[in-house]
């Protein structure tokens, strides 16, 4: 029986996870086309945190799958997972009630060591942390982080071993129809004929969607991170700390351990709170105003590290969808086009579940993690609201 030819546009973590999962069944002839190099976009600029400290059962389930996937990949391919733990701070008794429920939900998905910490617990865990305006936190000791580029290249190794072809420096130039329902991708490395095309183009997914005749809304958000240089070793491995309050309408400070003398820090949000950026022209260098924001936030939250300085900084893209949730599954106007996009700033930890979901759609089975009716369901692109459906928020910037 002839295999279904699948072309995946984008060799970041979402595209490579999709390729890896598709090669498992033996039903597909998989080709990944990448405009530059593997993990060239958001994946290589990620802080790489993988954790399960969320409140909603669905959010926990897909992240628990991602954490287990990373552990399995590490055992098989030598990928290093830095297990330093993850602490989500809480600013109210309501937050702590949610955290208590999260601990029970996480147990359902195989995470048995998450726990709620009070102020005293957190002070013992991170003595330098200011907790005067926080009431406690949700802590996952088994959470950690990976190098985003190595995570992507490890997946590419497994996908290639399974028979996938990965074409780098193969920018998509145009799309035409072939015989029957075939789709022909014109790239800088020649033409690729496919039966199905997966749009996993990260910050470029809106442009790719336009070329495919399957438009998607995307609001790429530019986010920055910076190295915090310590004047002395801490004497312990600091957990990753998230001080973002979901739904607050503003970004919150996060930081994580990097080595004995440095942390990485940035401002995180899962909401669209700034204008879209053009991924072709966006600056990947850090802004002075951002440096000032981080310095102020760190001085407040980590007063015990008052001698720390700020080192090199960089920027990357959060490819946000119109409703801040990934869009995964067949495009509502053309089932030959499958979406794997819009993961925002959570692409590393959500890529395994997104890749698995796409593979299950194409295998003709009901997705086990995020199928029809879920928050990721691609059918929501068919909404009649012109402000969100099938529009490209980058607009004239392209």
XYZ file of C-alpha atoms in Angstrom:
398
model
C 0.000 0.000 0.000
C 1.330 3.440 -0.950
C 2.234 5.670 1.956
C 0.569 9.032 2.490
C 3.030 11.756 1.567
C 3.226 14.366 4.327
C 5.187 17.598 3.990
C 5.819 19.482 7.224
C 6.695 23.163 6.935
C 9.000 24.103 9.793
C 11.783 22.264 11.611
C 11.238 23.668 15.070
C 10.111 21.516 17.955
C 6.478 21.348 16.766
C 7.382 20.254 13.239
C 10.015 17.766 14.358
C 7.772 16.248 17.014
C 5.134 15.798 14.304
C 7.677 14.145 12.013
C 8.867 11.841 14.795
C 5.352 10.716 15.691
C 4.358 10.200 12.046
C 7.310 7.906 11.390
C 6.244 5.537 14.179
C 3.302 4.037 12.291
C 4.987 3.313 8.957
C 1.988 4.781 7.119
C 3.629 8.001 5.991
C 6.385 9.288 3.742
C 7.517 12.336 5.719
C 9.454 15.342 4.446
C 10.232 18.378 6.604
C 11.051 21.610 4.786
C 12.828 24.317 6.737
C 13.652 27.796 5.431
C 16.887 27.989 7.430
C 18.238 25.376 9.845
C 16.761 23.088 12.491
C 15.401 25.090 15.458
C 16.380 28.356 13.783
C 13.347 30.240 15.111
C 11.759 30.201 18.547
C 13.007 26.768 19.593
C 16.692 27.707 19.823
C 15.895 30.930 21.704
C 13.705 29.267 24.301
C 14.446 29.027 28.015
C 13.397 25.375 27.604
C 11.342 24.829 30.764
C 9.215 21.666 30.896
C 6.774 21.507 33.810
C 3.265 20.489 34.841
C 2.279 23.167 37.372
C -1.029 24.227 35.802
C -4.570 24.406 37.163
C -6.664 22.957 34.355
C -6.797 19.186 33.833
C -6.251 19.473 30.085
C -3.219 21.738 30.537
C -1.750 19.310 33.042
C -2.396 16.264 30.837
C -0.621 17.615 27.751
C 2.337 18.839 29.798
C 2.652 15.593 31.717
C 2.861 13.852 28.357
C 5.549 16.326 27.278
C 7.585 15.762 30.427
C 7.452 11.981 30.031
C 8.321 12.292 26.336
C 11.403 14.365 27.211
C 12.491 11.806 29.804
C 12.089 8.980 27.292
C 14.015 10.934 24.655
C 16.753 11.648 27.172
C 17.098 7.977 28.070
C 17.213 6.878 24.424
C 19.219 9.698 22.818
C 21.315 11.181 25.607
C 19.391 14.452 25.798
C 20.205 16.099 29.114
C 17.286 17.223 31.258
C 18.285 19.614 34.016
C 15.953 18.637 36.859
C 15.946 21.692 39.099
C 12.250 21.877 40.030
C 9.671 24.538 39.191
C 7.888 26.915 41.572
C 4.764 28.871 40.610
C 4.171 31.642 43.153
C 0.680 32.423 44.413
C -0.665 35.822 45.419
C -3.944 34.855 47.124
C -5.736 32.184 49.104
C -7.745 31.457 45.962
C -4.521 30.666 44.113
C -3.468 28.277 46.874
C -6.838 26.520 46.671
C -6.253 26.056 42.935
C -2.760 24.758 43.612
C -4.125 22.195 46.053
C -6.508 20.933 43.403
C -3.690 20.881 40.852
C -1.660 18.553 43.063
C -4.500 16.024 42.994
C -5.019 16.401 39.243
C -1.332 15.881 38.582
C -1.420 12.557 40.410
C -3.979 11.374 37.836
C -1.348 11.924 35.140
C 1.568 10.282 36.893
C 3.044 13.302 38.668
C 3.137 12.330 42.346
C 5.616 14.755 43.891
C 3.980 18.134 43.229
C 3.053 19.938 46.417
C 1.854 23.248 47.790
C 4.416 25.245 49.774
C 3.777 27.972 52.318
C 5.994 31.014 52.804
C 8.276 29.254 55.262
C 8.736 26.289 52.920
C 9.669 28.618 50.073
C 12.090 30.603 52.219
C 13.895 27.391 53.053
C 13.930 26.378 49.387
C 15.087 29.779 48.066
C 16.426 31.929 50.918
C 17.008 34.947 48.654
C 13.349 35.161 47.532
C 11.094 37.976 48.762
C 7.682 36.547 49.774
C 6.106 39.527 51.522
C 3.488 39.993 48.797
C 2.989 36.280 48.034
C 1.192 33.668 50.126
C 2.797 30.444 48.889
C 3.444 28.444 45.764
C 2.984 25.275 43.750
C 6.186 23.261 43.492
C 7.104 20.441 41.128
C 10.454 18.904 42.134
C 10.643 16.699 39.009
C 10.243 19.581 36.565
C 13.245 20.919 34.717
C 14.562 22.386 31.511
C 16.305 21.373 28.314
C 18.382 23.118 25.699
C 15.804 23.914 23.015
C 18.179 23.393 20.118
C 19.388 20.036 21.434
C 15.800 18.973 22.097
C 14.961 19.704 18.463
C 18.056 18.001 17.064
C 17.407 14.920 19.203
C 13.916 14.672 17.733
C 15.315 15.163 14.236
C 17.696 12.234 14.799
C 14.822 9.942 15.775
C 12.651 11.176 12.893
C 15.427 10.581 10.358
C 16.041 7.132 11.781
C 12.348 6.439 11.204
C 12.674 7.436 7.559
C 11.836 11.145 7.543
C 13.677 13.502 5.196
C 14.608 16.902 6.639
C 15.480 19.564 4.081
C 17.205 22.621 5.504
C 17.625 25.886 3.568
C 14.404 24.928 1.763
C 12.269 28.046 1.987
C 8.681 27.706 0.806
C 8.160 29.993 -2.196
C 4.758 28.980 -3.459
C 2.115 26.273 -3.634
C 0.371 24.782 -6.676
C -2.023 21.912 -7.323
C -0.749 18.611 -8.643
C -2.615 15.621 -10.026
C -5.883 14.975 -8.216
C -5.626 16.298 -4.682
C -1.840 16.552 -4.658
C -0.214 19.680 -3.277
C 3.080 20.807 -4.786
C 5.372 22.907 -2.625
C 7.855 25.040 -4.532
C 10.959 25.519 -2.352
C 14.465 26.850 -2.816
C 15.576 23.201 -2.925
C 13.080 22.089 -5.532
C 9.487 20.884 -5.597
C 7.916 18.613 -2.983
C 4.693 16.775 -3.827
C 2.461 15.893 -0.880
C -0.965 14.537 -0.093
C -1.036 16.431 3.213
C 0.832 19.527 4.384
C 1.379 20.341 8.064
C 1.779 24.017 8.890
C 4.291 24.019 11.765
C 6.043 27.207 10.749
C 6.149 28.900 14.154
C 6.243 32.677 13.842
C 5.850 32.321 10.067
C 2.708 30.138 10.234
C 0.417 32.960 9.052
C 2.545 33.570 5.964
C 2.692 29.840 5.245
C -1.059 29.565 5.767
C -1.614 32.276 3.172
C 0.597 30.447 0.656
C -1.322 27.227 1.308
C -4.695 28.917 0.874
C -5.517 27.919 4.457
C -5.266 31.178 6.428
C -4.647 31.237 10.154
C -4.565 34.029 12.667
C -1.220 34.549 14.305
C 0.063 37.281 16.561
C 3.822 36.719 16.950
C 4.935 38.363 20.170
C 8.532 39.423 20.690
C 9.833 38.379 24.111
C 13.239 38.866 25.654
C 15.472 37.090 28.151
C 18.719 37.952 29.852
C 21.540 36.361 31.826
C 21.766 37.222 35.511
C 25.388 37.031 36.650
C 25.946 36.123 40.295
C 28.785 37.487 42.412
C 29.130 34.167 44.234
C 27.829 30.604 43.892
C 24.484 30.046 45.587
C 25.576 26.731 47.044
C 22.422 25.051 45.744
C 20.519 24.617 42.488
C 17.742 27.191 42.362
C 14.379 25.972 41.033
C 12.800 27.768 38.114
C 10.436 30.418 39.519
C 7.348 31.789 37.761
C 5.777 34.944 39.167
C 3.198 35.409 36.418
C -0.449 35.580 37.412
C -2.581 34.142 34.550
C -5.257 36.548 33.372
C -3.559 39.547 34.984
C -3.135 41.372 31.688
C 0.560 41.920 32.288
C 3.752 39.923 32.066
C 5.336 38.432 35.169
C 8.943 37.788 36.123
C 10.446 34.343 35.734
C 13.962 33.067 36.282
C 15.748 29.749 36.265
C 19.105 28.260 37.182
C 21.714 28.093 34.419
C 24.947 27.310 36.270
C 26.714 28.049 39.560
C 27.227 31.686 38.671
C 24.253 32.587 36.495
C 20.494 32.520 36.065
C 18.299 33.281 33.062
C 15.428 35.723 33.562
C 12.603 37.194 31.523
C 9.000 38.357 31.523
C 6.351 35.757 30.651
C 2.716 35.990 29.664
C 0.215 33.657 28.036
C -1.914 36.575 26.891
C -1.652 38.809 23.837
C -0.709 42.114 25.405
C 1.416 43.744 22.693
C 1.358 44.374 18.961
C 2.344 41.666 16.501
C 5.925 41.543 15.255
C 7.098 40.590 11.788
C 9.367 37.544 12.178
C 11.333 38.574 9.086
C 12.382 41.925 10.521
C 12.145 41.513 14.297
C 15.200 42.415 16.348
C 16.751 39.567 18.304
C 18.825 41.889 20.486
C 17.640 43.036 23.886
C 16.106 46.472 24.537
C 17.498 48.816 27.168
C 13.989 49.322 28.550
C 13.698 45.561 29.087
C 17.002 45.496 30.956
C 15.658 48.196 33.258
C 12.401 46.280 33.834
C 14.255 43.090 34.710
C 16.645 44.907 37.028
C 13.725 46.430 38.918
C 11.771 43.160 39.079
C 14.782 41.177 40.296
C 15.621 43.785 42.921
C 12.112 43.333 44.318
C 11.790 39.547 44.064
C 15.405 38.524 44.785
C 16.736 41.156 47.198
C 19.096 38.533 48.596
C 21.060 38.710 45.344
C 21.604 42.461 45.370
C 25.143 42.089 44.031
C 23.984 40.233 40.898
C 24.472 41.882 37.524
C 22.886 41.538 34.104
C 24.789 40.011 31.204
C 23.917 39.184 27.615
C 20.317 39.316 26.491
C 18.409 38.100 23.465
C 14.906 38.052 21.996
C 12.694 35.367 20.507
C 9.135 34.901 19.301
C 6.012 33.686 21.069
C 3.827 32.576 18.108
C 0.451 33.345 19.725
C -2.839 32.264 18.191
C -5.928 34.484 18.253
C -7.126 32.955 21.541
C -3.687 32.116 23.031
C -4.172 28.356 22.582
C -2.386 26.110 20.062
C -4.276 25.319 16.868
C -3.928 21.616 16.099
C -5.729 19.568 13.474
C -7.167 19.808 9.945
C -7.828 23.294 8.644
C -11.612 23.833 8.413
C -11.441 24.976 4.789
C -9.096 22.265 3.495
C -8.528 18.980 5.344
C -5.310 18.414 3.371
C -3.756 21.221 5.407
C -3.138 20.363 9.056
C -2.281 22.972 11.677
C 0.418 22.534 14.327
C 0.905 26.126 15.414
C 0.241 28.884 17.926
C 1.955 27.383 20.986
C 3.059 30.823 22.226
C 5.825 30.658 24.802
C 5.127 27.007 25.618
C 6.345 25.330 22.433
C 9.041 23.189 24.037
C 6.759 21.554 26.581
C 3.711 21.289 24.282
C 5.505 20.030 21.149
C 5.285 16.326 22.093
C 1.500 16.463 22.594
C 1.012 18.553 19.453
C 3.048 16.131 17.328
C 1.191 13.129 18.711
C -2.173 14.795 18.093
C -1.364 15.583 14.445
C -0.168 12.018 13.875
C -3.367 10.581 15.328
C -5.520 12.837 13.154
C -3.665 11.615 10.061
C -3.845 7.998 11.187
C -7.622 8.373 11.274
C -8.022 7.769 15.007
C -9.520 10.044 17.620
C -6.651 11.990 19.194
C -5.983 10.768 22.715
C -4.852 14.101 24.146
C -6.325 17.044 22.259
C -8.904 16.050 19.683
C -12.182 17.598 18.508
C -13.825 19.695 21.196
C -10.582 20.385 23.037
C -9.029 23.826 23.510
C -6.690 23.065 20.618
C -9.401 22.036 18.140
C -8.582 23.604 14.756
C -12.263 23.884 13.835
C -12.426 27.086 15.888
C -10.657 28.804 12.982
C -14.035 28.774 11.252
C -15.491 31.335 13.670
C -17.464 34.044 11.926
C -15.679 36.826 13.820
C -13.482 38.539 11.183
C -11.265 39.897 13.936
C -9.935 36.449 14.662
C -10.809 33.968 11.927
C -8.388 33.459 9.090
C -6.829 36.917 9.360
C -3.131 37.611 9.511
C -2.391 40.006 12.351
C 0.986 40.815 10.846
C -0.949 42.569 8.082
C 1.048 45.058 6.073
C 4.244 44.164 7.897
C 4.719 41.191 5.577
